[in-house]
XYZ file of C-alpha atoms in Angstrom:
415
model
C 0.000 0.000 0.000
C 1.463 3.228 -1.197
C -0.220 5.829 1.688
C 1.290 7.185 4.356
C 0.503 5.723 7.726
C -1.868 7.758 9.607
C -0.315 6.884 12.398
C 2.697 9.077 11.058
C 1.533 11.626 9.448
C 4.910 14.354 9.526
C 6.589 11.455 7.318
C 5.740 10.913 3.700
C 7.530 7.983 1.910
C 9.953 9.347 -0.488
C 9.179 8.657 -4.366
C 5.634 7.897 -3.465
C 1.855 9.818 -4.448
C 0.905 11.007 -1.023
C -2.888 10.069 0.401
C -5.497 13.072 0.318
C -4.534 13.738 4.135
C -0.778 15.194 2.928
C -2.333 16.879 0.277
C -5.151 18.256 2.431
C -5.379 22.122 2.640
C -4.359 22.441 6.136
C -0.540 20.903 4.800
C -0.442 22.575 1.773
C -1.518 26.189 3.320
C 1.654 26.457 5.792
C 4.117 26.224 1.827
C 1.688 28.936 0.486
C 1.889 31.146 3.578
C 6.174 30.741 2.988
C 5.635 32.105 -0.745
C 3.845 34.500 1.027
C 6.337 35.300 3.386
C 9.041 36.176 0.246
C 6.552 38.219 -1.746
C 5.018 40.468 1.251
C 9.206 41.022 2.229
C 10.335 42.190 -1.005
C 7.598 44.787 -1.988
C 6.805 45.739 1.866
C 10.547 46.842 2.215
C 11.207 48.379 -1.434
C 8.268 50.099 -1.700
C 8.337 52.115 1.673
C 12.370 52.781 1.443
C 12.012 55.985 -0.970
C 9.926 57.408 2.035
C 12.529 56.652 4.582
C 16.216 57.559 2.689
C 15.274 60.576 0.814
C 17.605 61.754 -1.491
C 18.455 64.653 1.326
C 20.196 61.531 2.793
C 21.666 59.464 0.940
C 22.589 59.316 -3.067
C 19.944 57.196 -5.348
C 22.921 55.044 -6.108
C 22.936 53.980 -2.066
C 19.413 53.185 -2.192
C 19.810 51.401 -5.625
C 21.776 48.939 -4.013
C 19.586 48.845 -0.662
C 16.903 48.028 -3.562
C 18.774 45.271 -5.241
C 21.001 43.737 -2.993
C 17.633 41.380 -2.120
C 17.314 40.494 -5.859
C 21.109 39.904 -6.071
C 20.886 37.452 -3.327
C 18.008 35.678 -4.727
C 19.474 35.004 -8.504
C 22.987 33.614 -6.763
C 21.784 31.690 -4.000
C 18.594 30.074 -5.097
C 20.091 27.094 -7.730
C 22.656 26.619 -4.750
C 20.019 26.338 -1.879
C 17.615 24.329 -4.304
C 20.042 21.856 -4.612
C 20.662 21.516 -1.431
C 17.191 21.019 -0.865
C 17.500 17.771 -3.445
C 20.492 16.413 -0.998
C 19.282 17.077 2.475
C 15.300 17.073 2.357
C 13.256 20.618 1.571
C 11.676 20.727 5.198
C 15.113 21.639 6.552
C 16.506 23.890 3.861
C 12.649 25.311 4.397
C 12.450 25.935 8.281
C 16.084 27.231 8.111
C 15.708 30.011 5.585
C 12.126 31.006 7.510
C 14.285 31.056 10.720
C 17.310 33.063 9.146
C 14.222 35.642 7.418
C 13.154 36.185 11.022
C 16.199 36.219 12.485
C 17.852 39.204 10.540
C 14.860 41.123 10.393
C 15.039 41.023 14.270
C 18.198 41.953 14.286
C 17.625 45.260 12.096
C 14.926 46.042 14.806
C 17.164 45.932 17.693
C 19.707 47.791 15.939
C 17.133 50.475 15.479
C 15.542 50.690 18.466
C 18.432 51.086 20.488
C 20.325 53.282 18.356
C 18.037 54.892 15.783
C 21.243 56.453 14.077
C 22.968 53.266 13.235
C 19.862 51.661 11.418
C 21.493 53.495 8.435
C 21.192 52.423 4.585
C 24.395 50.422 4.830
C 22.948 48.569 7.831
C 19.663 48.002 5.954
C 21.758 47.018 2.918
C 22.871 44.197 4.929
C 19.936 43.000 6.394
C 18.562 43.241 3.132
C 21.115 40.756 1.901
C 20.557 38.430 4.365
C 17.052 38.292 3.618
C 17.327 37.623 0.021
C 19.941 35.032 0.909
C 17.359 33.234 3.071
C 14.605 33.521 1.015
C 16.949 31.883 -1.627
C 16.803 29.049 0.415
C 12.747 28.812 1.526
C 11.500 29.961 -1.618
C 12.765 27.207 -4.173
C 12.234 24.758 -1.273
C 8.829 25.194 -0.584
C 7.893 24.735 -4.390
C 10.124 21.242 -4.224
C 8.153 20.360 -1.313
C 4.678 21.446 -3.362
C 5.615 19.375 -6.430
C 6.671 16.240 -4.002
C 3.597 16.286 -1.907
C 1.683 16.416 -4.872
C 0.362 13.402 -7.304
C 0.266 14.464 -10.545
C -3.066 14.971 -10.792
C -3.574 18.043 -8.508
C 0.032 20.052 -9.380
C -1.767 22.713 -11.381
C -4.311 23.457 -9.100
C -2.157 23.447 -6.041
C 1.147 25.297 -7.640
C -2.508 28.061 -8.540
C -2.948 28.357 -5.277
C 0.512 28.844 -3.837
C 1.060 31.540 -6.663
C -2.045 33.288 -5.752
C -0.996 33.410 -2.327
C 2.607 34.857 -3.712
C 0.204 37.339 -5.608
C -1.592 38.197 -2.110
C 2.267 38.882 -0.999
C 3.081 41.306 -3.853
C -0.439 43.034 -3.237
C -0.474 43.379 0.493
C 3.465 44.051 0.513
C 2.791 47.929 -0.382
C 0.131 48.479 1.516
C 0.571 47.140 4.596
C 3.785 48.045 4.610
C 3.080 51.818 4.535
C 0.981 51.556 6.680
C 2.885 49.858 9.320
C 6.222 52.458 8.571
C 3.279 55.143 9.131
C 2.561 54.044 12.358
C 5.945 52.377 13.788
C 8.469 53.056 11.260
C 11.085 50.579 9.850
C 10.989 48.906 12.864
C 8.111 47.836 13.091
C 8.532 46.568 9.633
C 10.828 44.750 10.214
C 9.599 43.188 13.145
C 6.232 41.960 11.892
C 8.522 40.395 8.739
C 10.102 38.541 11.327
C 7.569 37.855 13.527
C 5.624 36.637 10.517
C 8.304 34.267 9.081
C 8.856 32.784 12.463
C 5.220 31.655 12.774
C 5.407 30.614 9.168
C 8.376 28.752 10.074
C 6.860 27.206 13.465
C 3.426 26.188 11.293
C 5.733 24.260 8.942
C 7.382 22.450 11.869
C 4.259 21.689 13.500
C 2.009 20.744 10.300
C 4.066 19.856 7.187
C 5.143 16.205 6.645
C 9.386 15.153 6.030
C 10.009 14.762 2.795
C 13.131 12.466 2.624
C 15.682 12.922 0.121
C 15.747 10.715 -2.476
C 18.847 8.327 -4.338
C 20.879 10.573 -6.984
C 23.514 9.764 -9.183
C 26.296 11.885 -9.266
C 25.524 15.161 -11.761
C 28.555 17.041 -13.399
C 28.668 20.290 -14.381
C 28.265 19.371 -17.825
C 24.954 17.251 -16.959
C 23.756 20.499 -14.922
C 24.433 22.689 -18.371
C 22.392 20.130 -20.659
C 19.164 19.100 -18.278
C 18.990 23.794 -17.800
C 19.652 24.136 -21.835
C 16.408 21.182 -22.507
C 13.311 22.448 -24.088
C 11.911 20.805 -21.139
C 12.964 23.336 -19.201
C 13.920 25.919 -20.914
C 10.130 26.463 -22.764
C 8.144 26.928 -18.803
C 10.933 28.833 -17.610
C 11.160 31.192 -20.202
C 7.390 31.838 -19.763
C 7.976 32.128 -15.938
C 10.050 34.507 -16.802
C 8.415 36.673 -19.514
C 5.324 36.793 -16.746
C 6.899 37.885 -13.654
C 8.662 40.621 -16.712
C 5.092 41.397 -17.511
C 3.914 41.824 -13.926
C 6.803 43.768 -12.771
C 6.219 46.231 -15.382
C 2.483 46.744 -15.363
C 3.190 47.364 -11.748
C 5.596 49.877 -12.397
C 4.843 51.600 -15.361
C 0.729 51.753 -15.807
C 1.020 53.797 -13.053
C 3.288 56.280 -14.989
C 1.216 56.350 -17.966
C -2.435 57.201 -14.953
C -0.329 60.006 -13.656
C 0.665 61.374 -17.110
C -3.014 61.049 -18.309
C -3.928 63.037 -15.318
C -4.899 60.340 -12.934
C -4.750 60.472 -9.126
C -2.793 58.164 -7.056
C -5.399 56.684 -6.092
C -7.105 55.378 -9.177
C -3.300 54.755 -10.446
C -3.378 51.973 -7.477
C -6.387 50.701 -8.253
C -5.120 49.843 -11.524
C -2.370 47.963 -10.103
C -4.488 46.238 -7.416
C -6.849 44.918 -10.531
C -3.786 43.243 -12.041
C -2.849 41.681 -8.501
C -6.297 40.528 -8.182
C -7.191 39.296 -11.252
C -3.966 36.992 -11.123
C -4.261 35.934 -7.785
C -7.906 34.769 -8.533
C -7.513 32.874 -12.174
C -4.192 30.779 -11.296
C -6.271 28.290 -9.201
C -8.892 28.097 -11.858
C -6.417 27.526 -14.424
C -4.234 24.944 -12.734
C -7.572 22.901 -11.982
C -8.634 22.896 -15.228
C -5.057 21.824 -16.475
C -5.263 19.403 -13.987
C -9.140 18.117 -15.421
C -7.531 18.211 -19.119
C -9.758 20.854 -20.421
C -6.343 23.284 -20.700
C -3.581 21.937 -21.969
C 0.067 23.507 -21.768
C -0.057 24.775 -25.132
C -3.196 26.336 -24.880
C -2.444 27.799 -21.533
C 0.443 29.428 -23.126
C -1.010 30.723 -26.465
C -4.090 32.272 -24.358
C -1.855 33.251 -21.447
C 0.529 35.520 -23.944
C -2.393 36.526 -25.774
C -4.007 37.841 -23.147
C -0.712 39.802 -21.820
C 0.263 41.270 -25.408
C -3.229 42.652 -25.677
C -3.056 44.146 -22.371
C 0.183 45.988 -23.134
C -0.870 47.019 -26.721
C -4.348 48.587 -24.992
C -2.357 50.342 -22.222
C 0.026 51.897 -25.317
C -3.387 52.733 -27.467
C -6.259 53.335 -25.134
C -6.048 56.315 -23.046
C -7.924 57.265 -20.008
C -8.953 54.854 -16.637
C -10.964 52.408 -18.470
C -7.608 51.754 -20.669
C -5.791 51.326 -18.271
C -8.189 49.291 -16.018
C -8.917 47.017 -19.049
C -4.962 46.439 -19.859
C -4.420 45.995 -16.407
C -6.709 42.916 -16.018
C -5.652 41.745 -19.604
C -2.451 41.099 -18.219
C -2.924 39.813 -14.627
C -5.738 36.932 -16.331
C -2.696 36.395 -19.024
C 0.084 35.736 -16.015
C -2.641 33.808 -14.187
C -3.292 31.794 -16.224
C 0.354 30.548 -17.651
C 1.897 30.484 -13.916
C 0.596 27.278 -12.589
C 0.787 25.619 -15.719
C 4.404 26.397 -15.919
C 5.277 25.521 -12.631
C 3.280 22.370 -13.173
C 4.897 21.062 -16.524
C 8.466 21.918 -14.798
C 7.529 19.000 -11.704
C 5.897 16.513 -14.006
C 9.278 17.052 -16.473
C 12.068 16.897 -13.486
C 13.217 14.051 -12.088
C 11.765 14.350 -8.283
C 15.493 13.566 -7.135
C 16.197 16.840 -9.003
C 13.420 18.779 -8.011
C 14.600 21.323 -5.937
C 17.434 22.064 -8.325
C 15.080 22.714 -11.205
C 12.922 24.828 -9.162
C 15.826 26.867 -7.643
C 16.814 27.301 -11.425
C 13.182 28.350 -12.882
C 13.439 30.666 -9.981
C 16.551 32.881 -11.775
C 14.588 33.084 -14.361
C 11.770 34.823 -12.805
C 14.508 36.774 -10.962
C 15.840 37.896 -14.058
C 12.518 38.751 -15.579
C 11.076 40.416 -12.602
C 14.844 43.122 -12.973
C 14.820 42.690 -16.952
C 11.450 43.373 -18.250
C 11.160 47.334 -16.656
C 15.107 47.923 -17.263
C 14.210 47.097 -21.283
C 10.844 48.936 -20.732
C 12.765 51.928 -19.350
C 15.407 51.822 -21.608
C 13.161 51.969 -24.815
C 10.967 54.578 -23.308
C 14.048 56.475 -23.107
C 14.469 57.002 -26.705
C 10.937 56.859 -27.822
C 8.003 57.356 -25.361
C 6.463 55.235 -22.211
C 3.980 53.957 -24.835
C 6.538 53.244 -27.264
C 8.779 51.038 -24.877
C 5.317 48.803 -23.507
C 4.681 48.647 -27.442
C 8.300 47.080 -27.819
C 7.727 45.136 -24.641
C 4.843 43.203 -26.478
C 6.681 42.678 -29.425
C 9.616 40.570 -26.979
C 6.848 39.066 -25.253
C 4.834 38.065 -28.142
C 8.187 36.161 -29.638
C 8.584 34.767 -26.330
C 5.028 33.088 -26.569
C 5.759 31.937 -29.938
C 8.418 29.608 -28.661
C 7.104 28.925 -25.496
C 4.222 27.393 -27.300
C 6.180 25.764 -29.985
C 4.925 21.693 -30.972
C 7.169 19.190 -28.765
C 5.778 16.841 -26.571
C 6.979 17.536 -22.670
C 9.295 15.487 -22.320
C 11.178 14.546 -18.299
C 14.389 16.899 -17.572
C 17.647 14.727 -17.731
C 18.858 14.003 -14.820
């Protein structure tokens, strides 16, 4: 008999489909808070620090690299920690990264509380570091632990729901977060990111069953290079990336075109918060009905890009709120709705030995997408106009989609 013992329910037997118990909400919901945890530390911090280090302060080049030193961490460390996650178990490489998150936030609100003058933009530099680095090491873990928890039959549906929680993270990052350095200051920031990853972290211990490492033969360098150059890979990754591109920008620049159409910030965020929303509530759908057979992988991606072209091409045609409110949730239902599928085809592809590699991997991608996508925006509004560079964005996105929905069955990553 293949199900885990009720009688031992924080074990599940490596290599095998767990019963309906492991996969039951009340596991699955402590991995979705941890996405959670990552998403609602990134945008919490970066978008309150403008309001904190004015430029009276310190130069925009300091806060820069306050900005990116999270991001830097992430794209280094995460391939490293989701390897490690492969060789030790994910639950360990998951509680420890939680732990780390809450330690160093801690530690940036002792530093500030007793002396407010040291909790300068160096010092928030390096907590910033340190929590990319341990987010590096949750994040892809918690998505190894997803896929291996998992049968087949339920990974699009599931990896829906932990990106919609991810999606409540990027939404309620912003918000909450100004509203908490209103109140208390980056302090207080810092200390409910902590306090939050260490009940994450403690609801993972108490809830979430081990997930034992499983027999690998030794992989070279070379085998690494060929299993992350494999269309296997390469095709959901590559749309990972080209969505987290897509949301990052929307997020950033819709916004820019509200004000410059003579929009207040207030209907400028409720554009944003109708992208959020409208991908946080269509990746479940999506991943069940890829689950149920009624959307393939190919047609997830082919409507997915569709969807996000068009909402770029309306936000650099149609002007006014409505424009901008119909782009917006063009876009979100188009990054909803490849997500899950994505993640999904890259677990039932990898080997489950290699899982938390491949995720760690995908996860650079999306790294790289979430920095690339408004640097190319930027850099081709630059020359031409803010329409102009989401009109080229399309374009790259559109040949993206092209590939990522080329024929070729899906075929297991080499181990």
């Amino acid at each position: 008999m293949n199900d885990v013992p009720a009688s031992d329910p924080q074990r599940a037997a490596p290599g095998v489909a767990p019963t309906a118990e492991v996969t039951a909400f009340r596991v699955l919901a402590p991995l979705y808070s941890a996405g959670f945890v990552t998403a609602f530390g990134a945008h919490a911090v970066a978008a309150s620090l403008g309001t904190q280090f004015g430029t009276a302060q310190v130069s925009l080049f300091a806060l820069g690299v306050a900005l990116a030193v999270y991001d830097i961490a992430e794209v280094l460390l995460k391939p490293v920690f989701g390897s490690l996650a492969d060789r030790w178990g994910p639950r360990p490489v998951l509680l420890g990264g939680l732990a780390v998150f809450a330690l160093v936030s801690g530690a940036f609100t002792v530093v500030d509380l007793v002396s407010p003058a040291s909790g300068s933009i160096v010092a928030l530099a390096l907590v910033r570091l340190g929590q990319g680095a341990a987010a590096s090491a949750f994040s892809p873990a918690a998505g190894a632990m997803v896929g291996r928890l998992v049968g087949p039959t339920r990974r699009g549906r599931v990896f829906g729901s932990y990106g919609a929680w991810k999606g409540l993270g990027y939404t309620a990052g912003p918000l909450l977060g100004g509203v908490i350095i209103t109140f208390g200051g980056l302090a207080a920031l810092f200390a409910t990111l902590g306090a939050v990853a260490a009940a994450v972290a403690i609801w993972i211990a108490v809830t979430v069953p081990v997930v034992d490492p499983l027999p690998r033969r030794r992989q070279t360098l070379a085998d690494l290079g060929r299993r992350l150059l494999e269309p296997g890979f390469l095709r959901p990754t590559s749309a990972l990336a080209a969505t987290t591109a897509a949301l990052s920008v929307g997020v950033g620049f819709f916004p820019v075109i509200g004000v410059r159409s003579g929009l207040s910030p207030v209907a400028t965020g409720a554009v944003v918060a109708c992208l959020a929303l409208a991908s946080t509530l269509v990746q479940p759908r999506a991943g069940r009905a890829h689950d149920r057979g009624r959307l393939s992988s190919r047609q997830a991606m082919a409507a997915g890009f569709a969807l996000t072209v068009a909402g770029f091409v309306i936000a650099a045609t149609v002007p006014g709120l409505g424009g901008l409110i119909l782009a917006a949730v063009a876009v979100g239902l188009g990054v909803g709705t490849i997500t899950p599928v994505a993640f999904a085809d890259l677990a039932a592809g990898s080997r489950p030995e290699r899982l938390g590699q491949t995720m760690g991997s995908a996860e650079v991608g999306r790294e790289l997408g979430d920095g690339g996508g408004p640097l190319l925006v930027g850099a081709l509004a630059s020359v031409a106009t803010v329409a102009g560079g989401l009109g080229g964005f399309a374009v790259v996105l559109a040949a993206i989609g092209v590939a990522a929905t080329g024929r070729g069955g899906r075929r297991r990553i080499r181990s």
